[in-house]
Short mmCIF file of C-alpha atoms and ligand atoms in Angstrom, two decimals:
data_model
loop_
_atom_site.label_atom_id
_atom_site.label_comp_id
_atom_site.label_asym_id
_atom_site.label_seq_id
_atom_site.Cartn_x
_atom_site.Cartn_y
_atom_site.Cartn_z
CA UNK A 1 -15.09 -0.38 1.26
CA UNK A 2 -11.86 1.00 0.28
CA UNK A 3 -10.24 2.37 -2.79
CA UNK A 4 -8.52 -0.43 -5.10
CA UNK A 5 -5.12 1.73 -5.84
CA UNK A 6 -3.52 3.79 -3.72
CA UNK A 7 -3.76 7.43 -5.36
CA UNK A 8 -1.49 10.43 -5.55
CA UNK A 9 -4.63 12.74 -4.00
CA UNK A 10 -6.04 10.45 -2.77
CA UNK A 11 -8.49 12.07 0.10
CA UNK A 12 -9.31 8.57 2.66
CA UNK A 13 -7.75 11.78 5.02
CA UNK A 14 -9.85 14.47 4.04
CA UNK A 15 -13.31 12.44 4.42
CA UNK A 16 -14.15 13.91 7.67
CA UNK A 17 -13.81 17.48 6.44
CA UNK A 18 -15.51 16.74 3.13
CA UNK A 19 -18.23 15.30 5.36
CA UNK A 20 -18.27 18.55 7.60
CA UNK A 21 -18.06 20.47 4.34
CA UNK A 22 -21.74 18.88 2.90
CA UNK A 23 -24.68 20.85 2.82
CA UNK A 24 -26.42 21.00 5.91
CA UNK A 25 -30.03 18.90 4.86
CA UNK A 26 -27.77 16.65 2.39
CA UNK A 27 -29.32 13.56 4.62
CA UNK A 28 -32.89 14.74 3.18
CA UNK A 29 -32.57 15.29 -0.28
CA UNK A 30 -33.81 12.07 -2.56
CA UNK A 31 -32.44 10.39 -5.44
CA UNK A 32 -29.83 12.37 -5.97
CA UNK A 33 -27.02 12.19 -8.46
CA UNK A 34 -22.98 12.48 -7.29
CA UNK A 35 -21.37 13.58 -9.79
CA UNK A 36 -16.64 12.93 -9.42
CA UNK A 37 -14.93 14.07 -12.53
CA UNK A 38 -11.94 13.50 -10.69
CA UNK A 39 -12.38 9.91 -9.50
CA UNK A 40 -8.63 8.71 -9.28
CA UNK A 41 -8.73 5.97 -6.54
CA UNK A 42 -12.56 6.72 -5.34
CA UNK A 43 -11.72 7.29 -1.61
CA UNK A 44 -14.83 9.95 -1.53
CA UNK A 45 -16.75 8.41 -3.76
CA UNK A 46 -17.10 4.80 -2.11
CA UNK A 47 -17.66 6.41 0.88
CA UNK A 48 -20.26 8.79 -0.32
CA UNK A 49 -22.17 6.00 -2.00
CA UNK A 50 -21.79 3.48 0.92
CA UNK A 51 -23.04 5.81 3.71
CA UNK A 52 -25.71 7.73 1.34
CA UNK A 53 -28.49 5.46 0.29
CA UNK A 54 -30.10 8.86 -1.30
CA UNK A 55 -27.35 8.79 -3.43
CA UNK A 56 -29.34 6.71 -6.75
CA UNK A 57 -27.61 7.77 -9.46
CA UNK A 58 -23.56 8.15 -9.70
CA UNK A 59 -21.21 9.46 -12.66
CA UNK A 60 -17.79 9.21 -12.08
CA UNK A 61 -14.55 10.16 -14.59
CA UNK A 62 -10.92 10.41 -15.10
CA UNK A 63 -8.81 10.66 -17.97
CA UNK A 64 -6.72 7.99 -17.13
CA UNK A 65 -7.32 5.08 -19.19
CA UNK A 66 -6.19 2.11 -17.26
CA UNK A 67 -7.74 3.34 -13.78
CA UNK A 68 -11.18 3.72 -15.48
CA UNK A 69 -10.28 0.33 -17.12
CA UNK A 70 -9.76 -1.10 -14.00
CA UNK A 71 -13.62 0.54 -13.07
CA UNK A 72 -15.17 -0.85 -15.77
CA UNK A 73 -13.25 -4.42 -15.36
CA UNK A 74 -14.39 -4.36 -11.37
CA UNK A 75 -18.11 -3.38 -12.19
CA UNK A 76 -18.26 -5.89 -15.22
CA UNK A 77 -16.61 -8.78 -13.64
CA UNK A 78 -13.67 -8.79 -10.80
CA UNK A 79 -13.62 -12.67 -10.93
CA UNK A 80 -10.61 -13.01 -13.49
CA UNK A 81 -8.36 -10.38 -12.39
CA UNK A 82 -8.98 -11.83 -8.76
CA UNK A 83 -7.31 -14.76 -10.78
CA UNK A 84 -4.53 -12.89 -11.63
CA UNK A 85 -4.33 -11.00 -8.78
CA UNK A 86 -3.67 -13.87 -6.37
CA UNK A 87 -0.96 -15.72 -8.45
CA UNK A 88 1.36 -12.49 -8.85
CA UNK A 89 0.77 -11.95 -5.17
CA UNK A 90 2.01 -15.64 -4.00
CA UNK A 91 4.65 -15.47 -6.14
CA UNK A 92 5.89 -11.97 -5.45
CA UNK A 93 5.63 -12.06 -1.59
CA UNK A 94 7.02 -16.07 -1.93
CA UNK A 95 10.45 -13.97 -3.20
CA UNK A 96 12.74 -12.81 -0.52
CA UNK A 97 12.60 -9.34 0.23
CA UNK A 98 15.45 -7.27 -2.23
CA UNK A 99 16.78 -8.25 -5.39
CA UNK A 100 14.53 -11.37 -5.82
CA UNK A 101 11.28 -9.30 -5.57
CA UNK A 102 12.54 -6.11 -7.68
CA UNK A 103 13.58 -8.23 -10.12
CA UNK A 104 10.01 -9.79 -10.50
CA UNK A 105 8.21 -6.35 -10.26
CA UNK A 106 10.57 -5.13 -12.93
CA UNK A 107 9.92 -8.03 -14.96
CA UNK A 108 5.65 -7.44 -14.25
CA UNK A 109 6.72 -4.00 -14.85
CA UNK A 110 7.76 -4.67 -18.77
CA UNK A 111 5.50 -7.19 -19.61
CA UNK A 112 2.79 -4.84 -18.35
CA UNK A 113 4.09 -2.40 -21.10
CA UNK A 114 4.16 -4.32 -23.53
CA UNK A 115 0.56 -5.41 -23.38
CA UNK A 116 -2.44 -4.36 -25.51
CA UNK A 117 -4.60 -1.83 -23.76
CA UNK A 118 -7.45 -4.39 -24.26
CA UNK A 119 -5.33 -7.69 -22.93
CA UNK A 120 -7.42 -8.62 -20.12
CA UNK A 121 -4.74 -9.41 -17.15
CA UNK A 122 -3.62 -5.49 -18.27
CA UNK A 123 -5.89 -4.40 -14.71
CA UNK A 124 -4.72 -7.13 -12.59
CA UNK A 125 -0.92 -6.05 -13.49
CA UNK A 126 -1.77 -2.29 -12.89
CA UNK A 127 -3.02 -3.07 -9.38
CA UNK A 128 -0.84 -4.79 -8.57
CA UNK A 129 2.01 -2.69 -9.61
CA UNK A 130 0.35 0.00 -7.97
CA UNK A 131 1.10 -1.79 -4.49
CA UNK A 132 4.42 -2.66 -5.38
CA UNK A 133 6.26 0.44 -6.92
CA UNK A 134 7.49 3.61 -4.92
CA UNK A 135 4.73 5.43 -3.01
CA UNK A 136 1.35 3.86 -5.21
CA UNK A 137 2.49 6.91 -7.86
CA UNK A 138 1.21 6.44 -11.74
CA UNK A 139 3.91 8.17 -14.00
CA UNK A 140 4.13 7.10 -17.60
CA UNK A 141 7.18 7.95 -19.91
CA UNK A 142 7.05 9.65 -23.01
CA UNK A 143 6.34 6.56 -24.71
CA UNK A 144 3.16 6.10 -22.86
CA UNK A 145 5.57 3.42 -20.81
CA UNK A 146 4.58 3.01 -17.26
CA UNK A 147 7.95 3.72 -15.38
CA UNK A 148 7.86 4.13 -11.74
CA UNK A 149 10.78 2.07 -9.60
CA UNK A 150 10.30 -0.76 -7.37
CA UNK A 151 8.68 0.24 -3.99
CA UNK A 152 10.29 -2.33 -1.33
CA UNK A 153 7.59 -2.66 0.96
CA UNK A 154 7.98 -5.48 3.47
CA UNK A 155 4.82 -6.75 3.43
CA UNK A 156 2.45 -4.93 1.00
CA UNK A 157 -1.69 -5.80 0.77
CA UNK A 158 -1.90 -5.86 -3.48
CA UNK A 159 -5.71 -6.36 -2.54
CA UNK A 160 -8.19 -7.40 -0.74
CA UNK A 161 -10.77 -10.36 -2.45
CA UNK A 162 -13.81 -8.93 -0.19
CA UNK A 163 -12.95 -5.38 -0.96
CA UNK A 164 -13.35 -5.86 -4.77
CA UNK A 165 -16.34 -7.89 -4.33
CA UNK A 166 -17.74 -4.89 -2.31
CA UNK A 167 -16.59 -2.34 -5.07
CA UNK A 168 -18.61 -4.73 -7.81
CA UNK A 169 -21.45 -4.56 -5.98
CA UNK A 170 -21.20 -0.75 -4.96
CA UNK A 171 -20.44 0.02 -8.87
CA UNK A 172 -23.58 -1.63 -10.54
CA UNK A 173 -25.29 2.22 -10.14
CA UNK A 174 -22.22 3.94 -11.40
CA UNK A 175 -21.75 5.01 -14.67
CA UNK A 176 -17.85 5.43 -15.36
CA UNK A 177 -16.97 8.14 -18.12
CA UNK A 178 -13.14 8.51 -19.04
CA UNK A 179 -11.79 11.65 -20.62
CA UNK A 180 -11.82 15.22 -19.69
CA UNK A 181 -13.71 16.56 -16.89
CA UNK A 182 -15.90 18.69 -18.70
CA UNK A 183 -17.45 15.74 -21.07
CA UNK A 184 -19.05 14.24 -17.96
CA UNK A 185 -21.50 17.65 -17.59
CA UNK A 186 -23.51 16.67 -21.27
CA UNK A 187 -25.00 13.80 -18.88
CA UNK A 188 -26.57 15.46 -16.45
CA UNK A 189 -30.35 15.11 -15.66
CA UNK A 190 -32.45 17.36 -13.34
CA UNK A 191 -32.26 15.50 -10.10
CA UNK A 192 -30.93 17.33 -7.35
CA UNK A 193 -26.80 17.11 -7.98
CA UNK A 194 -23.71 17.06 -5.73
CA UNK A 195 -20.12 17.36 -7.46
CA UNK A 196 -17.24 16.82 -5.61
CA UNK A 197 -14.32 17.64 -7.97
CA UNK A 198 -11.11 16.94 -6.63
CA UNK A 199 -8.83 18.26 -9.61
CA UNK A 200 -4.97 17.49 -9.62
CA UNK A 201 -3.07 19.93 -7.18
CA UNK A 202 -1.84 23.21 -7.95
CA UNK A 203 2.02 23.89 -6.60
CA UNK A 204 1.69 25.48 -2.98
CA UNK A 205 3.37 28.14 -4.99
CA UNK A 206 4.54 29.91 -8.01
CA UNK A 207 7.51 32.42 -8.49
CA UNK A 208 5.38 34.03 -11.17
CA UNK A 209 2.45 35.92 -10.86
CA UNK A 210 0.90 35.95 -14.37
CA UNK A 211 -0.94 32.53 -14.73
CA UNK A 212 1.18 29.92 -16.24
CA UNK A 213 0.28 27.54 -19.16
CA UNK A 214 1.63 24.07 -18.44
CA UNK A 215 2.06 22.25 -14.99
CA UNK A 216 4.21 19.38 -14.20
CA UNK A 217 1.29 17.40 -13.59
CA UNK A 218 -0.26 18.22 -16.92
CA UNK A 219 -3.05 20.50 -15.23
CA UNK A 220 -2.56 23.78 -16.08
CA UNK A 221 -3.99 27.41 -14.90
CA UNK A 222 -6.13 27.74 -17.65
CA UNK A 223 -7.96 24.14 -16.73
CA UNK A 224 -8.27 25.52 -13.34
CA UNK A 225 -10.36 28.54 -14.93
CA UNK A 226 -11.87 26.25 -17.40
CA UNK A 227 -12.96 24.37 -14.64
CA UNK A 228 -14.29 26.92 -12.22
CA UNK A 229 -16.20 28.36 -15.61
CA UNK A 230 -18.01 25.21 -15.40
CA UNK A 231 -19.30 25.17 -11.77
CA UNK A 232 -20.38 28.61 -12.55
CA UNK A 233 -22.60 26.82 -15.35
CA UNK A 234 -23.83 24.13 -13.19
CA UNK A 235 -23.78 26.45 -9.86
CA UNK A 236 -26.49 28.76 -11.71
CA UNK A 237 -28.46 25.55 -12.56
CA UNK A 238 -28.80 24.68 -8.78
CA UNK A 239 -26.04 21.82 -8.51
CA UNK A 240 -24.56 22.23 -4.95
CA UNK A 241 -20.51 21.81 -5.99
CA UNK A 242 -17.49 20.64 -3.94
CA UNK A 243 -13.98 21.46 -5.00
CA UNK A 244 -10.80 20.48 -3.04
CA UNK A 245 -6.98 21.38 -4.25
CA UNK A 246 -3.91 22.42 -2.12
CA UNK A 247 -3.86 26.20 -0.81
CA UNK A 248 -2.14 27.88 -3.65
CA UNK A 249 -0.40 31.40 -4.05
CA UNK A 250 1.19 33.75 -6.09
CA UNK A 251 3.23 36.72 -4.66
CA UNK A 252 0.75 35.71 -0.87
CA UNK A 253 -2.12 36.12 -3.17
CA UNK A 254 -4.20 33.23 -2.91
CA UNK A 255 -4.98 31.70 -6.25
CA UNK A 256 -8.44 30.32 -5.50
CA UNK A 257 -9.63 32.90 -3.85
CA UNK A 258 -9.11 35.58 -6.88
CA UNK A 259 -10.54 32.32 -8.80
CA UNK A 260 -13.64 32.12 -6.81
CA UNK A 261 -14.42 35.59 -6.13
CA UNK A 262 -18.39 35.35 -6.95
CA UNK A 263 -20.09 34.09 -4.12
CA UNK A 264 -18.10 30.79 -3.29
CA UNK A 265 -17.11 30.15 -0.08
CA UNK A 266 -13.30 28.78 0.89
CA UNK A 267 -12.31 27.16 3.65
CA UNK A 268 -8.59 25.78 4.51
CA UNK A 269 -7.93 22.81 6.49
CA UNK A 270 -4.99 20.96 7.58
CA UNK A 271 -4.08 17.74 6.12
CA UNK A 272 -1.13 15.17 6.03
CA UNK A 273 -0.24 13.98 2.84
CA UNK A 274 0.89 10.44 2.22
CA UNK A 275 2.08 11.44 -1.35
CA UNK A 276 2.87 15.08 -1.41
CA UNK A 277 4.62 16.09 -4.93
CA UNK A 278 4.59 20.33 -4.05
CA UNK A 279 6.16 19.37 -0.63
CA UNK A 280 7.39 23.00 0.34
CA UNK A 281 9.71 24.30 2.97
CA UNK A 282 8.23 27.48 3.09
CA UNK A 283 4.26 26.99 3.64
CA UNK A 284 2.77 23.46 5.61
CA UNK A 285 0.34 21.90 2.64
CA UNK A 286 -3.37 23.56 3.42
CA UNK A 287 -5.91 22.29 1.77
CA UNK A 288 -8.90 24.52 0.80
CA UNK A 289 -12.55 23.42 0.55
CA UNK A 290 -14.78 25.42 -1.93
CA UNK A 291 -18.34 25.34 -1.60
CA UNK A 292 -20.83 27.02 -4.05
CA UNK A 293 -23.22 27.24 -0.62
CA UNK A 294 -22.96 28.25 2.85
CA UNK A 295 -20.42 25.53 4.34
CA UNK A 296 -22.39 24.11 7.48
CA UNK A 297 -18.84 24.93 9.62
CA UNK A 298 -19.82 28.66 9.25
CA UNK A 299 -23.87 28.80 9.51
C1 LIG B 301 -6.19 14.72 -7.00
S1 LIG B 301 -6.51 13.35 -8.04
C2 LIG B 301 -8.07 12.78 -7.46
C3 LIG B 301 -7.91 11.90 -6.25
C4 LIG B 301 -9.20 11.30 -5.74
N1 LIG B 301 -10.07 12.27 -5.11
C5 LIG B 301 -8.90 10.18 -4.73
O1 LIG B 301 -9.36 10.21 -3.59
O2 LIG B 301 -8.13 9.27 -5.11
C6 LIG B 301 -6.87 14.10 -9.57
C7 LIG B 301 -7.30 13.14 -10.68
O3 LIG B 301 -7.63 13.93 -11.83
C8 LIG B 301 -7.29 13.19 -12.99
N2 LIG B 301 -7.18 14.18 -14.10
C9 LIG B 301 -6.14 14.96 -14.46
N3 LIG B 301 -6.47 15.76 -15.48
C10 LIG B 301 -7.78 15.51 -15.77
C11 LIG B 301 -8.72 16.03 -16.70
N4 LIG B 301 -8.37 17.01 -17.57
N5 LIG B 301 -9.97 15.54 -16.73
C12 LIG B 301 -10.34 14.54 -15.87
N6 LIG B 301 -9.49 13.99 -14.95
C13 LIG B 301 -8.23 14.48 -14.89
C14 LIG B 301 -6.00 12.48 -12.63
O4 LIG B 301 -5.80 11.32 -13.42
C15 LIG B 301 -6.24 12.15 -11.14
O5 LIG B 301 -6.74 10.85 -10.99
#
């Protein structure tokens, strides 16, 4: 199984350390609940719930609303955006390559706007403007418009019939929340709980070091706090808790390690980025790996 959209974040590179970075008997417990806040394309979580059959129960969220859309639409019923699907694909990659085809994803592009969040072909356009426009990015204007340019790939895969068929059957035990991360935690039960919570990146780093307010990508310091507030709450209520983000600092002080001071443990590992919006010259992207229990790399 693989993720539907390609995902700014998206972690199909990461998996092996995430997997490394599991707690050690994670093969042992039963029924447990994942819980992903921060679903965006699903890389960990279709992999989680493909290779963990002790996985029974899944809650996933984002607070984008045509991604979980898109969720809901795959669970419910992929055959009509399949539809869709297949007829902008013939007739995009039946263009020559260059003007023909932009002109055709710019035309997808507006008519995708104007649609009604509810019109049903809305998920079949998203996807497949998501394989067509630059890098797989999701960027609306201030108008809500979505505006990212054409992506000229040669030959681009805008999806895979088996793969969404595979993601409809892998989403009947997943219940798919959309807002803010910290609505998802009212549903919790008392099963043993894993959270992986992959929050939008913080910049590699800041020229300030008081915390700042607002972020380019609309996740600020303060959600960062908010957020590690939360897996205290859960953490003390015996959830084991995941958290990935790009290494971070202010003035070489590592952000998430003053953040999780109280008994988390970090860990940094390299990664390569296919989209990488904090690209720095000074510092080679890091990501760290926080675990609320002993990471099984360092037992
Ligand atoms: C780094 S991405 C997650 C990528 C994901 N792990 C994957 O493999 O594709 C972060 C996600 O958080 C979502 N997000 C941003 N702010 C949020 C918030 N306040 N609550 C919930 N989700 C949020 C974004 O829409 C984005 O999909």
């Amino acid at each position: 199984m693989k993720p539907f959209v390609k995902w700014a974040g998206g972690k199909v590179r990461l998996l092996k350390e995430i997997e490394r970075h599991l707690p050690v008997d994670f093969d042992e417990w039963e029924n447990v609940t994942y819980v992903e806040p921060f679903v965006g394309g699903g890389s960990v979580l279709f992999h989680m719930i493909d290779k963990y059959k002790n996985i029974t129960r899944a809650i996933i969220n984002d607070i984008n609303p045509v991604l979980i859309e898109a969720y809901r639409t795959i669970k419910r019923d992929p055959s009509s955006i399949i539809k869709i699907l297949m007829e902008l694909r013939s007739e995009y990659l039946g263009l020559q390559i260059g003007a023909p085809r932009e002109l055709f994803f710019y035309r997808v592009r507006d008519t995708y706007n104007a649609m009604r969040f509810e019109d049903d072909h809305k998920v079949a356009f998203f996807i497949f403007l998501n394989h067509t426009c630059f890098n797989g990015l999701y960027r609306e204007n201030r108008l809500g418009k979505f505006n990212v340019p054409h992506g000229r790939y040669k030959n681009p895969i805008i999806f895979e019939e088996n793969n969404i068929f595979a993601l409809h059957t892998a989403l009947q035990n997943v219940e798919i929340n959309c807002g803010d991360f910290s609505d998802i935690f009212s549903s919790l039960g008392n099963a043993p709980t894993f959270m992986y919570l992959d929050p939008p990146y913080r910049p590699v780093s800041k020229d300030v070091t008081m915390f700042t307010l607002y972020d380019g990508n609309g996740f600020s310091d303060l959600d960062q706090i908010r957020l590690k507030e939360i897996c205290d709450v859960f953490s003390n209520k015996g959830c084991k808790i995941m958290i990935s983000n790009s290494d971070s600092y202010d003035d070489n002080i590592s952000f998430f390690e003053r953040l999780y001071n109280n008994g988390y443990q970090i860990d940094r590992v390299k990664v390569t980025r296919m989209i990488n919006p904090y690209n720095s010259k000074n510092r080679k992207p890091q990501e760290v790996i926080i675990t609320n229990y002993p990471s099984p790399n360092s037992i």
